[in-house]
Short mmCIF file of C-alpha atoms in Angstrom, two decimals:
data_model
loop_
_atom_site.label_atom_id
_atom_site.label_comp_id
_atom_site.label_asym_id
_atom_site.label_seq_id
_atom_site.Cartn_x
_atom_site.Cartn_y
_atom_site.Cartn_z
CA MET A 1 142.64 104.06 48.54
CA SER A 2 144.38 101.62 45.83
CA SER A 3 142.37 99.45 43.27
CA TYR A 4 142.15 95.67 41.64
CA ARG A 5 141.13 94.15 38.86
CA VAL A 6 138.48 91.70 38.55
CA ALA A 7 136.87 89.60 35.46
CA GLN A 8 133.19 90.26 35.78
CA VAL A 9 129.78 89.51 33.84
CA SER A 10 127.99 92.50 33.94
CA ALA A 11 124.46 91.03 32.97
CA LEU A 12 122.89 87.84 32.12
CA GLY A 13 124.30 86.43 29.03
CA GLY A 14 127.15 88.83 28.55
CA PRO A 15 130.91 88.26 28.34
CA PHE A 16 133.57 88.65 31.06
CA GLU A 17 134.92 92.33 31.24
CA ILE A 18 138.04 93.51 33.27
CA VAL A 19 137.32 96.23 35.27
CA GLU A 20 138.84 97.88 38.38
CA ARG A 21 137.43 98.65 41.86
CA GLU A 22 138.53 99.85 44.97
CA VAL A 23 140.39 97.42 47.16
CA PRO A 24 137.99 97.08 50.15
CA ARG A 25 138.72 96.04 54.17
CA PRO A 26 137.40 93.14 55.50
CA GLY A 27 134.64 93.25 57.84
CA PRO A 28 134.95 91.43 61.68
CA ARG A 29 135.58 87.56 61.00
CA GLN A 30 137.09 88.17 57.82
CA VAL A 31 139.93 88.67 55.79
CA ARG A 32 141.06 90.13 52.52
CA ILE A 33 143.08 87.86 50.30
CA ALA A 34 145.60 88.48 47.53
CA VAL A 35 144.56 85.99 45.01
CA GLU A 36 147.23 84.42 42.91
CA ALA A 37 145.40 81.55 41.29
CA CYS A 38 141.60 80.57 40.50
CA GLY A 39 140.46 77.57 38.84
CA ILE A 40 137.46 77.77 36.38
CA CYS A 41 134.93 75.08 37.31
CA HIS A 42 132.06 74.29 35.58
CA SER A 43 129.59 74.92 38.14
CA ASP A 44 130.86 78.95 38.03
CA THR A 45 127.95 78.88 34.72
CA PHE A 46 125.16 78.47 37.88
CA PHE A 47 126.06 81.99 38.47
CA VAL A 48 127.04 83.42 35.12
CA THR A 49 123.44 82.42 33.93
CA ALA A 50 121.79 83.11 37.11
CA ALA A 51 120.63 79.58 37.48
CA LEU A 52 120.77 79.91 41.29
CA PRO A 53 118.32 82.12 43.31
CA GLY A 54 120.11 85.31 44.76
CA VAL A 55 122.68 85.59 41.85
CA THR A 56 122.96 89.62 41.02
CA PHE A 57 124.93 91.11 38.61
CA PRO A 58 127.68 92.22 37.76
CA VAL A 59 128.86 88.72 39.14
CA VAL A 60 132.35 87.71 39.59
CA PRO A 61 132.70 84.11 40.07
CA GLY A 62 135.45 81.77 41.28
CA HIS A 63 135.20 79.23 43.68
CA GLU A 64 138.67 77.57 43.70
CA ILE A 65 140.87 80.14 45.18
CA ALA A 66 144.42 80.02 46.13
CA GLY A 67 146.20 83.27 47.43
CA ARG A 68 148.21 85.03 50.50
CA ILE A 69 146.28 86.77 53.38
CA GLU A 70 146.80 90.70 53.23
CA GLU A 71 144.39 91.72 55.78
CA LEU A 72 142.99 90.74 58.68
CA GLY A 73 139.34 91.82 60.19
CA GLU A 74 138.43 92.05 63.73
CA GLY A 75 137.47 88.86 65.99
CA ILE A 76 139.65 86.31 64.43
CA GLU A 77 142.84 86.50 66.74
CA ASP A 78 141.91 82.81 68.20
CA TRP A 79 141.73 81.52 64.74
CA GLY A 80 145.51 81.40 64.49
CA TRP A 81 145.84 83.38 60.86
CA GLN A 82 148.81 85.83 60.19
CA ILE A 83 149.53 88.28 57.23
CA GLY A 84 151.20 86.26 54.79
CA ASP A 85 149.73 82.70 55.44
CA ARG A 86 148.79 80.81 51.73
CA VAL A 87 145.16 80.12 52.27
CA ALA A 88 142.79 78.56 49.87
CA VAL A 89 138.95 78.79 49.71
CA GLY A 90 136.57 76.44 47.55
CA TRP A 91 133.02 75.96 46.91
CA PHE A 92 132.78 75.85 50.71
CA GLY A 93 132.84 79.80 51.38
CA GLY A 94 131.98 79.59 54.98
CA SER A 95 128.47 78.76 56.79
CA CYS A 96 125.87 80.76 58.50
CA GLY A 97 126.57 78.74 62.01
CA HIS A 98 122.56 79.19 62.99
CA CYS A 99 120.82 76.89 60.74
CA LYS A 100 119.92 73.39 61.78
CA PRO A 101 122.99 71.73 59.81
CA CYS A 102 125.51 73.91 61.27
CA ARG A 103 124.13 73.36 64.76
CA GLN A 104 124.73 69.70 64.13
CA GLY A 105 127.96 70.31 62.93
CA ASP A 106 127.25 69.38 59.06
CA PHE A 107 128.59 72.42 57.88
CA ILE A 108 128.59 71.42 54.02
CA VAL A 109 124.82 71.37 53.83
CA CYS A 110 124.54 74.69 55.52
CA GLU A 111 121.21 76.02 54.42
CA ASN A 112 122.81 79.39 53.76
CA MET A 113 126.27 78.59 52.55
CA LYS A 114 128.50 81.34 51.49
CA THR A 115 129.85 79.75 48.25
CA PRO A 116 132.42 82.59 46.42
CA GLY A 117 130.62 83.88 43.22
CA TRP A 118 127.61 83.69 44.76
CA ARG A 119 127.10 85.05 48.32
CA TYR A 120 130.14 87.32 47.66
CA ASP A 121 132.73 88.12 44.86
CA GLY A 122 134.67 85.07 43.87
CA GLY A 123 138.25 84.86 42.78
CA PHE A 124 138.10 85.79 39.10
CA GLY A 125 139.54 89.16 40.77
CA GLU A 126 143.14 89.92 42.06
CA GLN A 127 141.70 90.22 45.85
CA VAL A 128 138.82 88.29 47.88
CA ILE A 129 137.00 89.03 51.13
CA ALA A 130 136.16 85.84 52.72
CA PRO A 131 134.80 84.45 55.88
CA VAL A 132 137.57 83.07 58.29
CA ASP A 133 135.90 79.65 58.59
CA ALA A 134 136.17 79.12 54.99
CA LEU A 135 140.34 79.28 54.82
CA ALA A 136 142.38 76.16 54.52
CA ARG A 137 146.13 76.36 54.74
CA ILE A 138 148.02 75.56 51.56
CA PRO A 139 150.87 73.11 52.27
CA ASP A 140 154.32 74.14 51.11
CA GLY A 141 154.48 71.33 48.89
CA LEU A 142 151.91 72.78 46.62
CA THR A 143 152.11 75.75 44.31
CA SER A 144 148.85 77.98 44.25
CA ALA A 145 147.98 77.31 40.43
CA ASP A 146 148.04 73.83 41.89
CA ALA A 147 146.14 73.99 45.35
CA ALA A 148 143.31 75.74 43.58
CA PRO A 149 141.28 73.29 41.63
CA MET A 150 141.51 71.45 45.07
CA GLY A 151 139.00 73.60 46.46
CA CYS A 152 136.33 72.14 44.41
CA ALA A 153 137.80 69.37 41.99
CA GLY A 154 139.90 67.77 44.43
CA VAL A 155 138.31 67.85 47.67
CA THR A 156 134.97 66.74 46.02
CA THR A 157 136.69 63.61 44.44
CA PHE A 158 138.67 63.14 47.47
CA ASN A 159 135.99 63.09 50.15
CA GLY A 160 133.60 60.98 47.53
CA LEU A 161 136.13 58.22 47.66
CA ARG A 162 137.08 58.52 51.45
CA ARG A 163 133.67 58.48 52.59
CA SER A 164 132.60 55.68 50.49
CA PRO A 165 132.69 51.97 51.98
CA ALA A 166 135.36 50.90 49.79
CA GLU A 167 138.34 50.01 51.63
CA PRO A 168 141.96 49.06 50.30
CA GLY A 169 142.07 46.49 47.86
CA ASP A 170 138.10 47.10 46.77
CA LEU A 171 137.50 47.36 43.45
CA VAL A 172 136.24 51.30 42.51
CA ALA A 173 135.24 52.63 39.44
CA VAL A 174 135.61 56.21 38.34
CA VAL A 175 133.33 57.20 35.66
CA GLY A 176 134.52 60.16 33.59
CA LEU A 177 138.15 61.35 32.89
CA GLY A 178 137.75 65.12 32.81
CA GLY A 179 138.46 68.01 35.78
CA LEU A 180 137.01 65.81 38.33
CA GLY A 181 137.66 62.47 37.24
CA HIS A 182 141.42 62.43 36.20
CA LEU A 183 141.86 63.38 39.99
CA GLY A 184 139.51 60.59 41.15
CA VAL A 185 141.93 58.21 39.55
CA LYS A 186 144.60 59.66 40.75
CA TYR A 187 142.97 59.33 44.33
CA ALA A 188 141.67 55.96 44.00
CA VAL A 189 144.95 54.44 43.48
CA ALA A 190 146.66 56.51 46.30
CA MET A 191 144.10 55.02 48.60
CA GLY A 192 144.82 51.86 48.03
CA PHE A 193 141.93 50.65 45.74
CA GLU A 194 141.84 48.61 43.00
CA THR A 195 140.90 51.43 40.48
CA VAL A 196 139.03 51.10 36.96
CA ALA A 197 138.73 54.12 34.72
CA VAL A 198 135.37 54.49 32.55
CA ALA A 199 135.43 56.90 30.07
CA ARG A 200 134.50 57.30 26.08
CA GLY A 201 136.84 55.79 23.56
CA ALA A 202 139.63 53.19 23.44
CA GLU A 203 142.23 55.85 22.97
CA LYS A 204 141.75 57.33 26.66
CA ALA A 205 143.09 53.75 27.82
CA ASP A 206 146.63 54.92 27.68
CA PHE A 207 145.61 58.14 29.65
CA ALA A 208 143.92 56.31 32.24
CA LYS A 209 147.09 53.97 32.61
CA GLN A 210 149.37 56.88 33.08
CA LEU A 211 147.01 58.02 35.83
CA GLY A 212 147.48 54.85 37.62
CA ALA A 213 144.12 53.15 37.00
CA HIS A 214 144.56 49.08 37.22
CA HIS A 215 141.88 48.67 34.30
CA TYR A 216 140.16 50.72 31.69
CA VAL A 217 136.72 50.17 30.43
CA ASP A 218 135.52 51.95 27.22
CA SER A 219 131.93 52.93 27.82
CA THR A 220 131.13 52.85 23.79
CA SER A 221 132.60 49.23 23.22
CA ALA A 222 129.84 46.29 22.77
CA THR A 223 130.33 45.20 26.55
CA PRO A 224 128.27 47.02 28.78
CA VAL A 225 129.95 49.16 31.58
CA ALA A 226 128.04 47.08 34.49
CA GLU A 227 128.84 43.92 32.60
CA ALA A 228 132.84 44.88 32.53
CA LEU A 229 132.52 45.57 36.30
CA GLN A 230 131.20 42.67 37.03
CA SER A 231 133.63 40.52 35.09
CA LEU A 232 136.43 42.41 37.47
CA GLY A 233 134.38 41.28 40.49
CA GLY A 234 131.85 44.25 41.34
CA ALA A 235 132.56 47.31 42.34
CA LYS A 236 132.44 48.09 45.96
CA ALA A 237 131.85 51.93 44.98
CA VAL A 238 131.56 53.94 41.86
CA LEU A 239 132.70 57.65 41.87
CA ALA A 240 130.40 59.15 38.95
CA THR A 241 131.92 62.27 37.92
CA ALA A 242 130.68 62.64 34.40
CA GLY A 243 128.00 65.41 34.11
CA ASN A 244 125.70 62.53 32.36
CA SER A 245 122.77 60.81 33.81
CA GLN A 246 122.99 58.03 31.20
CA ALA A 247 126.86 57.30 31.87
CA ILE A 248 126.09 57.62 35.50
CA SER A 249 123.07 54.62 35.38
CA ALA A 250 125.04 52.64 32.94
CA ALA A 251 127.27 52.06 35.88
CA MET A 252 124.76 50.94 38.39
CA ASP A 253 124.81 46.98 38.02
CA GLY A 254 128.37 46.94 37.85
CA LEU A 255 128.20 47.46 41.66
CA GLY A 256 128.59 44.65 44.17
CA PRO A 257 126.41 43.47 47.20
CA ARG A 258 125.95 46.70 49.39
CA GLY A 259 127.96 48.98 46.79
CA GLU A 260 127.37 52.29 46.47
CA LEU A 261 127.33 54.75 43.58
CA VAL A 262 128.97 58.31 44.69
CA VAL A 263 127.34 60.95 42.70
CA ILE A 264 129.17 64.20 42.10
CA GLY A 265 128.50 64.94 38.30
CA ILE A 266 125.71 67.16 38.11
CA ASP A 267 123.18 66.68 34.99
CA PRO A 268 119.12 67.99 35.19
CA GLU A 269 118.12 64.81 33.59
CA PRO A 270 116.81 62.05 35.76
CA LEU A 271 119.14 59.16 36.74
CA GLY A 272 117.59 55.81 34.80
CA ILE A 273 117.92 53.49 38.28
CA SER A 274 115.12 51.43 39.70
CA PRO A 275 113.96 50.04 42.94
CA PHE A 276 114.72 46.49 41.46
CA GLN A 277 118.46 47.38 40.96
CA LEU A 278 118.85 48.69 44.97
CA VAL A 279 116.91 46.24 46.97
CA GLY A 280 118.15 42.74 46.14
CA THR A 281 121.65 43.80 46.74
CA ALA A 282 121.38 46.70 49.43
CA ARG A 283 123.08 48.96 46.88
CA VAL A 284 122.97 52.74 47.82
CA VAL A 285 122.76 55.92 45.85
CA ARG A 286 124.24 58.69 47.30
CA GLY A 287 124.57 62.56 46.15
CA HIS A 288 128.03 64.05 47.54
CA PRO A 289 128.54 67.90 48.20
CA SER A 290 132.25 69.31 48.23
CA GLY A 291 133.67 69.48 51.75
CA THR A 292 134.36 72.08 54.51
CA ALA A 293 137.72 74.00 54.65
CA GLN A 294 138.95 71.19 56.72
CA ASP A 295 138.36 68.48 53.96
CA VAL A 296 140.05 71.27 51.24
CA GLN A 297 143.01 71.28 53.72
CA ASP A 298 142.92 67.53 54.06
CA THR A 299 143.07 67.24 50.18
CA MET A 300 145.60 69.56 49.77
CA GLU A 301 148.02 67.54 52.06
CA PHE A 302 147.09 64.15 51.11
CA SER A 303 147.91 65.15 47.45
CA ALA A 304 151.27 67.00 48.62
CA LEU A 305 152.16 63.55 50.57
CA HIS A 306 151.43 61.33 47.50
CA GLY A 307 152.64 63.96 44.76
CA ILE A 308 149.01 64.29 43.54
CA ARG A 309 148.70 67.46 41.24
CA PRO A 310 145.67 68.49 38.78
CA THR A 311 146.40 68.60 35.16
CA ILE A 312 146.43 72.56 34.55
CA GLU A 313 146.39 75.14 31.62
CA THR A 314 147.36 78.27 33.21
CA VAL A 315 146.14 81.92 31.68
CA PRO A 316 146.28 85.43 32.79
CA LEU A 317 142.73 87.51 33.93
CA GLU A 318 142.83 89.24 31.06
CA GLN A 319 141.84 86.14 28.84
CA ALA A 320 139.18 84.73 31.68
CA ASP A 321 136.54 85.08 28.77
CA GLU A 322 138.44 82.79 26.48
CA ALA A 323 139.31 80.62 29.08
CA TYR A 324 135.66 80.38 30.40
CA GLN A 325 134.64 79.59 27.01
CA LYS A 326 137.14 76.65 26.56
CA MET A 327 135.95 75.25 29.86
CA LEU A 328 132.18 75.11 28.28
CA THR A 329 133.39 73.56 24.92
CA GLY A 330 135.08 70.72 26.95
CA ALA A 331 138.34 71.67 25.25
CA ALA A 332 140.12 72.18 28.51
CA ARG A 333 142.41 69.87 29.70
CA PHE A 334 141.70 69.29 32.31
CA ARG A 335 141.47 72.62 34.57
CA MET A 336 141.73 76.18 33.11
CA VAL A 337 143.61 78.25 36.07
CA LEU A 338 143.71 81.81 36.13
CA THR A 339 147.14 83.11 37.37
CA TYR A 340 147.68 86.80 38.51
CA ASP A 341 151.11 88.66 38.55
#
């Protein structure tokens, strides 16, 4: 049987190493994907450091996968997939189908969700076996390297905005201009929102305008973020992409009446928000997960239609460890993407 390469972490705290494995066969309701690109997300640290229950080593992370179907398992004849189809798999790597959320059709909060790199080997390898319900079709207008980050960074920001209470013309703020935030600004503008980018440092103002933002707020200036947002009329929604609870909390009072704080950046520290900030103006704080395979496909189709692409740096699989470390230090601008020949 032929072999393929993966970048794996063999033990807690260890580096990535390249190893060869035998190419597996897909089981029932599964496909085998020849991976062409895989984004490196900060959430990969949850698996590398065994921060989530059930992580076992060696670990092959990667939940921003783009490639082509190479082999079909049994039982997927009615799903419409064929060998050669271009597909993406994201944080949503399949659902169990039997827990209460699944039975209610709310698959993204499946109690047994099959996230790649956690429940099965992820995209830091040349082959992936994935459940058929995890597949999203990549439109012709996207390269695999551009499509890969849509499986997590893209769909999380896209869904967070489109499911907020904001309507075209409303003021919407995006807190953070990193891997999530730079896409959030692009999506907000394309959705017709009056878009405010919020980040640290006056030097990022030009970049925010290049992304299409109508306004820029420097969170380090003398004017508090909330006051700056209120001076613009108050935000209908704030998409908090920064993994910093203090930065997220600072935007809370920038919401107008019945405004919504949509939290997608992760920080273990608690938010500094009081009931007083919520009750009088009927504000809402909502945590938002990523999105199902259909949501990923919607994100990619919207991106292709509006010319939205992530800012990426591509590196070969052999440099997985260096690319992962670059992501950890915050030096990546803005998504490190592994590509395979």
